[in-house]
Amino acid sequence: MIHIQRIAFFILGSLMVTHTSLGQSQKLDPYIALGVHMDSSIYEHDYHSLSPLLDYNVFSRKALHYFKVSEEEALAFEEELREQISMEDILGVLVEDDGRYEFVKVLDKANGEKSLLFRQVYSDGWLNYQEYLLHTIGDKLLIKDIYSYESGSYLSDRIGTSYLTEDIYPVRSGYVQQYHALADSIFYYNQMTAFKESWRVYQTLPRYYKDKESYLLSAIIALSAIEVDKEIPLLQRYQDKYPQSPGVHLVMTDVYKARGLMDAAIKELEILEEYIGGDAFLMYKKAECYATKGDLKKAEKLCKVIIEEKNEMTEAELLLLDCYYLRGKHKFFLENLLVLAEKLSVEPEVLCPPEDYPVFFSSDIWQEWLKRTKNG
C-alpha cells in the first residue's frame, strides 16, 4: 500500500503557481501545448484533469526494477499504483501555497525524447527544476517519470524504494533491501542540517549506494557544509559518473554563493543555462551574483534584458532598482520605482522603505516629485 506522504520528501517545499499566458494551446507544438495545459491546470488547481497523463504501465515497471516479479505481479502492482497515486496526488504535494511553480520550456533529450521543464522557486528563493519525461502512445503524449534536479532522483525510484520495507516481492539484491533505510536517512539528516551525521551514514554504505546519483549528491551537500573544499573528491566522482546531470550545478551554485565565490557560482549557472537552453530565472541568479560582487553594470544589464523580454519577474525589477540606487542613478530609480509600485498596487515607500534607501528619499529628485504630486 502506497501513501502519498511517502513521496513528500521527493517534492519538498511549499509552492504556489504564477500563471503566464502562452496563447491558445491548440495552435502550438503538441509538446508546448501540453506544457501550457499543465501550467494552466496547475494555476487553477485543477489537478484532477492531469491524472490521465501519467503512463502507469511504464512508470510502475520503472518502480519495480528493484524486484523479481512475474508479469501477473507487475500488472497487479500497476493497478495498485493507479488506485493509490495519481497526478492529482503528486501535484497536491508538489504545489501548495507559497513560492512559484511554472512551465519553462520543452527540452530535447540526448536520446531523442523530449521532456517538459518546470521551475520551482521556493518562498525562501531556493531554486529547483523538475523534468516531466514524456513519450508517445498512439496520438497521446504521456508522462513516464519525473526527475528532480535538486535531489538527483526519479519519482519512480522513490516509489520503488518505499516497497523495500514491505517484503512483498523478492528483491534482486539483498544488500539493497538491507541498506536502503539507512541510505534514505541521509535525506532526513540533510533536511535537519545534521550534515556530520549525514556524512557518517554515507561512509558506511556499500559502493552501490555511494555511487547512486541521489545519495552522492546528498553527500556533496553534506560535505560542502562541513568544511570548505572537502567535497571536491566527491564532486569529481559525481561529474565522472554523471557528466550530463544538471543537479550538481544547481547545488554548487548555492554552495559557492554561500562562500562568497561569485565567479564560481556564475560559472555553474552558465553550465545550467547551456544544459537547459537558457532561462530568465538563471539570468536573474547571475545578476544577483554580479551585484553581490559589486559589478553593478553587468547586473543592471542582465535585469534589463529580463524585463525587456517581458518576463514577469518582480525579483529582477527590484534588483534593477537596487543597482540604480547603488550607482546613484536616482532619475532611473524613480522612474522604475513608480512603474513597479503601480503594477503591484502599492505606494513607492512601501515597496522601497525610506530607511533602506535614505540617499534617494533625501534627494532633490524625490522631493521635487513629492511637490508635483501634492500640487496635482
PDB file of C-alpha atoms in Angstrom, residues 126 185-203 217-227 230 234 251 255:
ATOM      1  CA  TRP A 126      15.705  28.389  -3.323  1.00  0.00           C
ATOM      2  CA  SER A 185      18.285   8.611   6.344  1.00  0.00           C
ATOM      3  CA  ILE A 186      20.858  10.813   4.571  1.00  0.00           C
ATOM      4  CA  PHE A 187      17.988  12.817   3.086  1.00  0.00           C
ATOM      5  CA  TYR A 188      16.477  13.263   6.536  1.00  0.00           C
ATOM      6  CA  TYR A 189      19.758  14.344   8.145  1.00  0.00           C
ATOM      7  CA  ASN A 190      20.407  16.866   5.374  1.00  0.00           C
ATOM      8  CA  GLN A 191      16.927  18.313   5.827  1.00  0.00           C
ATOM      9  CA  MET A 192      17.632  18.679   9.538  1.00  0.00           C
ATOM     10  CA  THR A 193      21.066  20.238   8.736  1.00  0.00           C
ATOM     11  CA  ALA A 194      22.714  17.367  10.627  1.00  0.00           C
ATOM     12  CA  PHE A 195      25.409  17.228   7.963  1.00  0.00           C
ATOM     13  CA  LYS A 196      28.049  15.402  10.024  1.00  0.00           C
ATOM     14  CA  GLU A 197      25.572  12.598  10.713  1.00  0.00           C
ATOM     15  CA  SER A 198      24.649  12.507   7.035  1.00  0.00           C
ATOM     16  CA  TRP A 199      28.307  12.138   6.074  1.00  0.00           C
ATOM     17  CA  ARG A 200      28.850   9.440   8.735  1.00  0.00           C
ATOM     18  CA  VAL A 201      25.974   7.398   7.313  1.00  0.00           C
ATOM     19  CA  TYR A 202      27.210   7.821   3.739  1.00  0.00           C
ATOM     20  CA  GLN A 203      30.625   6.434   4.669  1.00  0.00           C
ATOM     21  CA  LEU A 217      24.612  14.447  -4.456  1.00  0.00           C
ATOM     22  CA  SER A 218      23.370  14.424  -0.847  1.00  0.00           C
ATOM     23  CA  ALA A 219      26.878  13.579   0.365  1.00  0.00           C
ATOM     24  CA  ILE A 220      28.304  16.508  -1.630  1.00  0.00           C
ATOM     25  CA  ILE A 221      25.773  18.814   0.042  1.00  0.00           C
ATOM     26  CA  ALA A 222      26.707  17.475   3.486  1.00  0.00           C
ATOM     27  CA  LEU A 223      30.456  17.704   2.960  1.00  0.00           C
ATOM     28  CA  SER A 224      30.307  21.205   1.499  1.00  0.00           C
ATOM     29  CA  ALA A 225      28.502  22.310   4.659  1.00  0.00           C
ATOM     30  CA  ILE A 226      31.011  20.624   6.991  1.00  0.00           C
ATOM     31  CA  GLU A 227      34.268  22.003   5.599  1.00  0.00           C
ATOM     32  CA  LYS A 230      36.120  18.880   1.442  1.00  0.00           C
ATOM     33  CA  LEU A 234      33.128  13.535  -4.357  1.00  0.00           C
ATOM     34  CA  VAL A 251      23.659  22.600  -5.738  1.00  0.00           C
ATOM     35  CA  VAL A 255      27.493  26.389  -2.157  1.00  0.00           C
TER      36      VAL A 255
END
